[in-house]
Coordinates of C-alpha atoms in Angstrom, one line a residue:
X223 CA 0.0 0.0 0.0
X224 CA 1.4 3.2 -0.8
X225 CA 0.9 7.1 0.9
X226 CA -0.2 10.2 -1.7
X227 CA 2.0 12.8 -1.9
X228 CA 0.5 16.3 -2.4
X229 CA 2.3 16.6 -5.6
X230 CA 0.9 13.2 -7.0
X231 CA 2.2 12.3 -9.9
X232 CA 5.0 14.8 -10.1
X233 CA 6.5 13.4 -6.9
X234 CA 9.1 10.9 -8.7
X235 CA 9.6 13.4 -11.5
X236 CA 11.1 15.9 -8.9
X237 CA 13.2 13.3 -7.0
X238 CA 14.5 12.0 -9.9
X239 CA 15.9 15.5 -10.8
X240 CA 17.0 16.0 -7.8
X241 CA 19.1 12.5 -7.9
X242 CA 20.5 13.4 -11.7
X243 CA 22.4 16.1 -10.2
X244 CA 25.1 13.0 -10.1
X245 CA 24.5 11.6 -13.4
X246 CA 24.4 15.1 -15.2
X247 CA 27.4 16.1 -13.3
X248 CA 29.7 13.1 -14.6
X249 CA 28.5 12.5 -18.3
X250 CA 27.8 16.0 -19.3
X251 CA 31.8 16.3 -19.0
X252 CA 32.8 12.9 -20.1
X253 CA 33.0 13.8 -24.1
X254 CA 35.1 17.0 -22.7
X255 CA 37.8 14.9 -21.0
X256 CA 40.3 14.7 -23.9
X257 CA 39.8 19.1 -24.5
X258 CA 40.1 19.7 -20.9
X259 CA 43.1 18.1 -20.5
X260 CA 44.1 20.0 -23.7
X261 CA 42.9 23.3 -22.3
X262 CA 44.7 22.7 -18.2
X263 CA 47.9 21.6 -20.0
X264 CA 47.4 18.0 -18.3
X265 CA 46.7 14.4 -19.2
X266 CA 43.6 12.3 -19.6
X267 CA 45.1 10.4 -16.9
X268 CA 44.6 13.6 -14.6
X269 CA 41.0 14.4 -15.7
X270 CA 40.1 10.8 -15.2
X271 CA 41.1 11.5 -11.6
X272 CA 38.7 14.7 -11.4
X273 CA 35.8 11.5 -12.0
X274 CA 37.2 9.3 -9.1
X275 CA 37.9 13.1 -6.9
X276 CA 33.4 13.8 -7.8
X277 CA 32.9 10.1 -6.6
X278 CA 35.0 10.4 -3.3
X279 CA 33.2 13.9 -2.3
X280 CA 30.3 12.2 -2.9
X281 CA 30.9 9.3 -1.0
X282 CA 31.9 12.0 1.9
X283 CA 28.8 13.5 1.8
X284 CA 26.7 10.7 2.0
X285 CA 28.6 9.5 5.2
X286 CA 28.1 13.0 6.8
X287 CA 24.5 14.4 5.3
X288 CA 23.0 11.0 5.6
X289 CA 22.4 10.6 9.6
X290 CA 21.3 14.5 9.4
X291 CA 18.2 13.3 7.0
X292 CA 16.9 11.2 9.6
X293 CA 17.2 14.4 12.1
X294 CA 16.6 17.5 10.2
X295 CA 14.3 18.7 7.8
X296 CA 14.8 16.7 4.2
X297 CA 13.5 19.9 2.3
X298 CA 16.0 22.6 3.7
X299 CA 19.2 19.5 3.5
X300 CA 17.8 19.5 -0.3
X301 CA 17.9 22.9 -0.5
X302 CA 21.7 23.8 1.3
X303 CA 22.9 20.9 -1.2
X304 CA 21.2 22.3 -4.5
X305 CA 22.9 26.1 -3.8
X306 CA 26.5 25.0 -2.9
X307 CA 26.2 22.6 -6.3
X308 CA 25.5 25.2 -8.1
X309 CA 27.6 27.8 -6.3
X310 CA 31.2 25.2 -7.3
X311 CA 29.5 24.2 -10.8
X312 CA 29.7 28.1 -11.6
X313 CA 33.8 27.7 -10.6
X314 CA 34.1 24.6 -12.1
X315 CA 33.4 26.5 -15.3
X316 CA 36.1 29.4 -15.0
X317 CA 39.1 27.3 -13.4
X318 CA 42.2 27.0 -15.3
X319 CA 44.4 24.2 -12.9
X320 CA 43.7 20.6 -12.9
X321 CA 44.3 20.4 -9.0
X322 CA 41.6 23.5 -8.3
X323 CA 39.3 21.7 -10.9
X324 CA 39.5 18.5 -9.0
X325 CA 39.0 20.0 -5.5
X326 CA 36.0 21.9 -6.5
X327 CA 34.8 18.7 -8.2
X328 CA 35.2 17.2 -4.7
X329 CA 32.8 20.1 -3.1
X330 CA 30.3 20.3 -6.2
X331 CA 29.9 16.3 -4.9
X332 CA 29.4 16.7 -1.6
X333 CA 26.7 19.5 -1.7
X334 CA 25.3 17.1 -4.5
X335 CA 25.2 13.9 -2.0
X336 CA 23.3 17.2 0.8
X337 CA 20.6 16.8 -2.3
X338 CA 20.1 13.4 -3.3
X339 CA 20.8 11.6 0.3
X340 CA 17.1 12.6 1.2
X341 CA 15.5 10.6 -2.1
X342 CA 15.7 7.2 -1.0
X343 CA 14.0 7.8 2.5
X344 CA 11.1 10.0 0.7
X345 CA 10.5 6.7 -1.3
X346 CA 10.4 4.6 0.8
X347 CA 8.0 6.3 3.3
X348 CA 5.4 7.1 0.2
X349 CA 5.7 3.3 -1.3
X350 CA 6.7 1.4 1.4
X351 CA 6.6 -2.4 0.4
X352 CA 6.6 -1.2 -3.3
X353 CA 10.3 0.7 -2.7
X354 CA 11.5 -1.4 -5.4
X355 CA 8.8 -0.2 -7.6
X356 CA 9.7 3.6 -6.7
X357 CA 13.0 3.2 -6.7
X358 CA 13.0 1.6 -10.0
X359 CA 10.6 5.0 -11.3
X360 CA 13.2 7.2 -10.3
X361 CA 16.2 5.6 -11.8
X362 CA 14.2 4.8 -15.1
X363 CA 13.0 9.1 -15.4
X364 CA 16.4 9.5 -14.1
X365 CA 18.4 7.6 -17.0
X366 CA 17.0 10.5 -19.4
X367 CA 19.8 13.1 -17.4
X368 CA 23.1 10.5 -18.9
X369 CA 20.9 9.4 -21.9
X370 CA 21.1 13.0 -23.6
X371 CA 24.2 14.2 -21.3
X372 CA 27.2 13.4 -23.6
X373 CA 25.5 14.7 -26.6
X374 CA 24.8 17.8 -24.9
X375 CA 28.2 17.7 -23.8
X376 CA 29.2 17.6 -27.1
X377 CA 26.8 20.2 -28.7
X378 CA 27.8 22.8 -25.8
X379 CA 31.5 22.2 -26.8
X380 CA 31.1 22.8 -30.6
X381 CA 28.9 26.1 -30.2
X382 CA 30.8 27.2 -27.7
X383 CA 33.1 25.7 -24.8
X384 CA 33.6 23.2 -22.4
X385 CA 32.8 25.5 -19.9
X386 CA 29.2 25.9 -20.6
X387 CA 28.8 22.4 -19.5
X388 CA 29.6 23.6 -16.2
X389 CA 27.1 26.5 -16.2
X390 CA 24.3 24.1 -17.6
X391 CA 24.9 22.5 -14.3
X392 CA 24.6 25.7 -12.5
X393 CA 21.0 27.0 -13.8
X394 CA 19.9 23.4 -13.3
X395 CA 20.6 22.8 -9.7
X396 CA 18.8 26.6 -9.4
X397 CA 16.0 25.7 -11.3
X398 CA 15.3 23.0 -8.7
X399 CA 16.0 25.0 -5.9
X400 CA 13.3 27.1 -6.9
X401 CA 11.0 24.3 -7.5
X402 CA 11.7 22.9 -3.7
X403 CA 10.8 26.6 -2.0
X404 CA 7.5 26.2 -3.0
X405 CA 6.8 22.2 -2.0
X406 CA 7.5 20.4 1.1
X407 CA 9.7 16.8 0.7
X408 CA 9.9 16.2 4.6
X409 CA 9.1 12.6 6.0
X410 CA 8.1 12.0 9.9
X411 CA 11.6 11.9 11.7
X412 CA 11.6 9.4 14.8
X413 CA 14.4 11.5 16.5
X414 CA 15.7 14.6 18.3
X415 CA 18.7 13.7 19.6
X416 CA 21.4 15.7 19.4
X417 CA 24.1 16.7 16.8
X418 CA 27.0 14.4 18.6
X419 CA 29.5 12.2 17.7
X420 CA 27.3 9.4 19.5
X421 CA 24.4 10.4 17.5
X422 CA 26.6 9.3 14.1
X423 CA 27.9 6.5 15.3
X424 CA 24.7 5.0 17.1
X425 CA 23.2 5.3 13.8
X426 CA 25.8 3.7 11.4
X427 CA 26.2 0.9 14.2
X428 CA 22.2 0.3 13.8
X429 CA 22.7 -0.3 10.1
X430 CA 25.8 -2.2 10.3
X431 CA 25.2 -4.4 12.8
X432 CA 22.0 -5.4 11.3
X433 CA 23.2 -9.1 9.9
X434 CA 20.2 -9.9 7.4
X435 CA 21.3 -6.4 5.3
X436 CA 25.0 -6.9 4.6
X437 CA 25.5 -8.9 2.5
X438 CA 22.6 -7.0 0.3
X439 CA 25.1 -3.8 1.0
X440 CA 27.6 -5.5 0.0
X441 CA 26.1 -6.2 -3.5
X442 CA 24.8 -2.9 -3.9
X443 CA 28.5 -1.7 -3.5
X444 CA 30.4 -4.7 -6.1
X445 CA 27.3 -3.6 -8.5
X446 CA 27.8 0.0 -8.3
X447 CA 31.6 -0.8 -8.9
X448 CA 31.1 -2.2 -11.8
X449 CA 29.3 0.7 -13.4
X450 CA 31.7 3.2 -12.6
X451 CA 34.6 1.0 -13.9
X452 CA 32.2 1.0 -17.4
X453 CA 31.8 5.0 -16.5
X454 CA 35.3 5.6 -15.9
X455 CA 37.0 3.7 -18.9
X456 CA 34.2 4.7 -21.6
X457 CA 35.8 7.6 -22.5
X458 CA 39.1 5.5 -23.0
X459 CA 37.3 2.7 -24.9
X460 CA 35.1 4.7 -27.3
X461 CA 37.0 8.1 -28.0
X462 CA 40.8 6.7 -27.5
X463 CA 40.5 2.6 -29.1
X464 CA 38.5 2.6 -31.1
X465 CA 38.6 6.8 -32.1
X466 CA 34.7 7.7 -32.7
X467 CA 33.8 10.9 -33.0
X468 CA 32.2 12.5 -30.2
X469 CA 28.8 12.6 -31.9
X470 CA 29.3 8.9 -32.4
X471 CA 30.3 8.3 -28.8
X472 CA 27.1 10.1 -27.6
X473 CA 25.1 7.3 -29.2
X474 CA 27.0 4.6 -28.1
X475 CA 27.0 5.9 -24.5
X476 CA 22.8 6.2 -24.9
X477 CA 22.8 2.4 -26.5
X478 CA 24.0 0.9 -22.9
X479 CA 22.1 3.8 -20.9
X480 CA 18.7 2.9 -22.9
X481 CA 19.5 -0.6 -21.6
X482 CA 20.2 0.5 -18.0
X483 CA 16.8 2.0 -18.2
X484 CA 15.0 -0.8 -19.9
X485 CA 16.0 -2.9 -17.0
X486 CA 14.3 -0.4 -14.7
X487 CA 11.3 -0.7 -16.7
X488 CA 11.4 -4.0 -16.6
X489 CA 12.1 -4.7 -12.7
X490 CA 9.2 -1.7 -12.4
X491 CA 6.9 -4.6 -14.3
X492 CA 8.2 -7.7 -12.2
X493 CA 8.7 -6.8 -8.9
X494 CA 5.1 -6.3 -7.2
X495 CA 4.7 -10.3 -9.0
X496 CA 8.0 -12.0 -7.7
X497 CA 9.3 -9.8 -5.2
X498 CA 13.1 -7.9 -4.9
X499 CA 15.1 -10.8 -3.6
X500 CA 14.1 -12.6 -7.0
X501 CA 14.6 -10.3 -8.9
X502 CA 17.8 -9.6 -7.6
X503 CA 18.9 -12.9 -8.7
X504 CA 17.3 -12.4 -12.1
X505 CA 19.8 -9.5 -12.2
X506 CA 22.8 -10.6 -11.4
X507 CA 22.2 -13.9 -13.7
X508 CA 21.5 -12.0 -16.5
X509 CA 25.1 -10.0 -15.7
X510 CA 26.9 -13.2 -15.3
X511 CA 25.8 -14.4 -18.3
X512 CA 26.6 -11.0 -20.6
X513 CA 29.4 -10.6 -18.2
X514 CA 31.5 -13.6 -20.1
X515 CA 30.1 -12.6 -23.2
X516 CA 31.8 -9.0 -23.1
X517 CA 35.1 -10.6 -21.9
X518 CA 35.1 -12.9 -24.4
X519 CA 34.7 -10.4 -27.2
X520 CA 37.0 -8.1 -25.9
X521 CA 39.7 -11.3 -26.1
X522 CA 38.9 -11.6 -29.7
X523 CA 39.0 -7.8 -30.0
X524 CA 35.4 -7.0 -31.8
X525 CA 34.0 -4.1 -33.4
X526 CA 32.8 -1.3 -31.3
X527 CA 29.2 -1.8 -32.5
X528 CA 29.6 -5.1 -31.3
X529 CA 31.2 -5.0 -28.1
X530 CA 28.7 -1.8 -27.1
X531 CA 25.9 -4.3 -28.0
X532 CA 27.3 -6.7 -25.3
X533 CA 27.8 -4.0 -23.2
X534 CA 23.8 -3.6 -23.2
X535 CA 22.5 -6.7 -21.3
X536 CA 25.6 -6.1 -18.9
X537 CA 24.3 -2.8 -17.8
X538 CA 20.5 -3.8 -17.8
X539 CA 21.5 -6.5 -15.6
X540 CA 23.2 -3.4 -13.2
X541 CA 20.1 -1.8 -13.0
X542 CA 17.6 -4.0 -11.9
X543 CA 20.7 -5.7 -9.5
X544 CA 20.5 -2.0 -8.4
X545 CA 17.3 -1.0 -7.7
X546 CA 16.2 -3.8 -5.5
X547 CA 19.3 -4.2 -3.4
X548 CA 18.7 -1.2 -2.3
X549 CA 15.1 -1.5 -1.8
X550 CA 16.0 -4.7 0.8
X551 CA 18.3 -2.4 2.7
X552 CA 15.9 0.3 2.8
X553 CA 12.7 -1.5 3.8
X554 CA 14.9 -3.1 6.8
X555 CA 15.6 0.4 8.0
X556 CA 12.4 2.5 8.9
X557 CA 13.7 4.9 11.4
X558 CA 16.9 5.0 9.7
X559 CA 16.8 5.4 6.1
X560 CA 19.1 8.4 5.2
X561 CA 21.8 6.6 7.6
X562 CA 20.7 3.4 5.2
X563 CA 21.1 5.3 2.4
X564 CA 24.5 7.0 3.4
X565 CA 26.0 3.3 4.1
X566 CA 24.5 2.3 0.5
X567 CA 26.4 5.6 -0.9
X568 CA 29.4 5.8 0.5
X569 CA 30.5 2.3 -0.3
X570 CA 28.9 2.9 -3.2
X571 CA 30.8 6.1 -4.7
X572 CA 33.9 5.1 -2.7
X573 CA 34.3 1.5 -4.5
X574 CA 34.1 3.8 -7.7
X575 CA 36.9 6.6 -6.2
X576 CA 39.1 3.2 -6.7
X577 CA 38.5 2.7 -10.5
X578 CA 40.2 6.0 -11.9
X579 CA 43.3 5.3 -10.0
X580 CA 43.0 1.0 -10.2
X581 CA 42.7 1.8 -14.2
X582 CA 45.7 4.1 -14.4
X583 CA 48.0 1.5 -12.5
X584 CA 46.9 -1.0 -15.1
X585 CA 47.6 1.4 -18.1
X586 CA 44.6 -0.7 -19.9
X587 CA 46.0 -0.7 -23.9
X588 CA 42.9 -2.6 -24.8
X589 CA 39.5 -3.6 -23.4
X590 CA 40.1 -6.6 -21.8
X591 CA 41.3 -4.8 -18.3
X592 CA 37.9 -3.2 -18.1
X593 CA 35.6 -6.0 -19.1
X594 CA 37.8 -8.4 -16.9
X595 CA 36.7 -5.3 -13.6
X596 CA 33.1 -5.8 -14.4
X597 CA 32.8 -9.3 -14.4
X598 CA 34.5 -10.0 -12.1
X599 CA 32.2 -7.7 -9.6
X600 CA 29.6 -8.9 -10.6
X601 CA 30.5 -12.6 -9.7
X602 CA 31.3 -11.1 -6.5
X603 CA 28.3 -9.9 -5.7
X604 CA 26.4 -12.9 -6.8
X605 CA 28.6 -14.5 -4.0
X606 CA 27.3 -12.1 -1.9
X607 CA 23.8 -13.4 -2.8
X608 CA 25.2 -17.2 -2.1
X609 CA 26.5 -16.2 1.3
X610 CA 22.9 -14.4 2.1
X611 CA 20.9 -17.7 1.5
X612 CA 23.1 -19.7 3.5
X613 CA 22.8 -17.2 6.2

């Protein structure tokens, strides 16, 4: 059974928007990468790092806004996040060091994680034992944000410069800090304790401790890794090997986000007839499976049309992994969803701070480095899953 919202309808729409903050705020730039480095006299290598440096801050501010949701009002955390995003967006366009532009990519995270550590909780107090349904809604309306970013990325760079990209990012996260002056997002909190180092850790201990959600945590994290090693080395494996245009890369990058967001669709469809936990293991089949099949043709060194169409079932299989992983955690956790969510973030974001630096140890010269990361996350997450049913 699920609450009404006074917005209705328009409820996901908005939290969705407010959760492509992240999305928009990594592929917008990624068809940039190679120009900026151009432009801040630097390396790819470097401005892959500014990727991991957005992933860390956001990991950062999960673990620090994410307790604060479950104390303080989720509209006015929304709203603190929305204006320092768009406050280091605005300097992330006029920089002109690699080392500043990393920092501030650091910040524009963190105020982004103030925003989007609120969602989760507002879902599932409106959809309760349909969170998997809602979550599924949001990431789906979501997918639209890094559907059209890189070809927007693109389009802002040839009439004008990189740096519009960044002031894109600046009138969106206003325009939806208008939007939440006027409507409330607040959930009933269940405490008023206060602001104390005891308060924090009380609160991670409760979600840590809790045995029947770990190992669900711990999938949520191996899956999330496995999308920002695809994130991280798409640039390298679309634009560098095999040399597409940027145009070109724009539709490549929608091809495996169209499939991200068909499995959405599809767990959306699924889940109120089977339930998350099997659908869960639906997922992570479906990503074992493609899994060997994009190692395998990366082996035998494929076309790019081909390996991007293997790439497809891989990332649908992310997606509905994803969503209801997530949706187990958060349905054990009531009273404690934005800690909940900040667990799911952190180790979300941080597993992915390890790709941009775990990829430029390897040096990859091909595709097989990258194809070998994902599948082999994903295999251990589905151990995960075995460890769960024994438990």
């Amino acid at each position: 059974m699920t609450l009404e919202h006074p917005l209705g309808r328009f409820l996901l729409p908005l939290l969705a928007s407010i959760v492509a903050l992240t999305p928009l705020a990594i592929d917008l730039y990624l068809p940039a990468m190679l120009v900026i480095a151009s432009d801040l006299n630097t390396d790819l290598e470097n401005v892959q790092v500014s990727l991991s440096s957005y992933l860390g801050g956001y990991a950062l501010g999960m673990m620090v806004f994410g307790p604060l949701a479950d104390r303080f009002s989720r509209t006015r955390l929304t709203q603190i996040g929305l204006l320092g995003f768009a406050m280091t967006s605005a300097a992330l366009a006029i920089t002109q060091d690699i080392q500043v532009f990393c920092i501030l990519r650091i910040l524009q995270a963190f105020f982004g994680a103030a925003a989007s550590v609120v969602v989760p909780g507002v879902i599932r107090h409106y959809y309760k034992e349909n969170t998997a349904k809602g979550m599924s809604y949001v990431s789906m309306i979501m997918m639209v944000a890094p559907l059209v970013a890189p070809s927007l990325g693109a389009v802002l760079m040839l009439v004008w410069h990189w740096s519009a990209i960044f002031f894109v990012l600046t009138g969106y996260a206003i325009t939806i800090l208008i939007i939440t002056l006027t409507v409330s997002i607040d959930v009933p909190r269940f405490t008023n304790d206060k602001m104390t180092l005891h308060f924090f850790t009380r609160n991670y201990l409760t979600v840590f401790s809790n045995r029947s959600s770990r190992h669900d945590i711990l999938t949520s994290m191996l899956v999330s890794f496995a999308f920002f090693c695809f994130l991280t080395s798409v640039p390298f494996i679309y634009l560098d090997y095999y040399q597409v245009s940027e145009q070109l890369f724009g539709m490549l990058f929608a091809l495996n986000i169209i499939a991200l967001m068909f499995g959405n669709f599809l767990n959306t469809r699924l889940v109120p007839k089977i339930g998350s936990r099997k659908m869960l293991y639906i997922g992570l089949l479906i990503g074992l499976v493609s899994g060997i099949s994009v190692l395998v043709l990366s082996i035998y060194g494929v076309s790019v049309w081909v390996l991007a169409s293997a790439i497809a079932p891989l990332m649908m299989s992310l997606g509905i992994t994803a969503s209801n992983a997530d949706a187990l955690i958060l349905i054990a956790f009531e009273k404690h969803t934005g800690t909940a969510t900040a667990v799911i973030g952190t180790l979300r974001f941080g597993s992915g701070t390890l790709v941009g630096p775990l990829l430029a140890l390897i040096q990859p010269q091909n595709t097989i480095p990258f194809a070998a990361l994902m599948f082999s996350a994903v295999i251990l997450a589905g151990l995960c899953q075995i460890q769960h049913r024994r438990f």
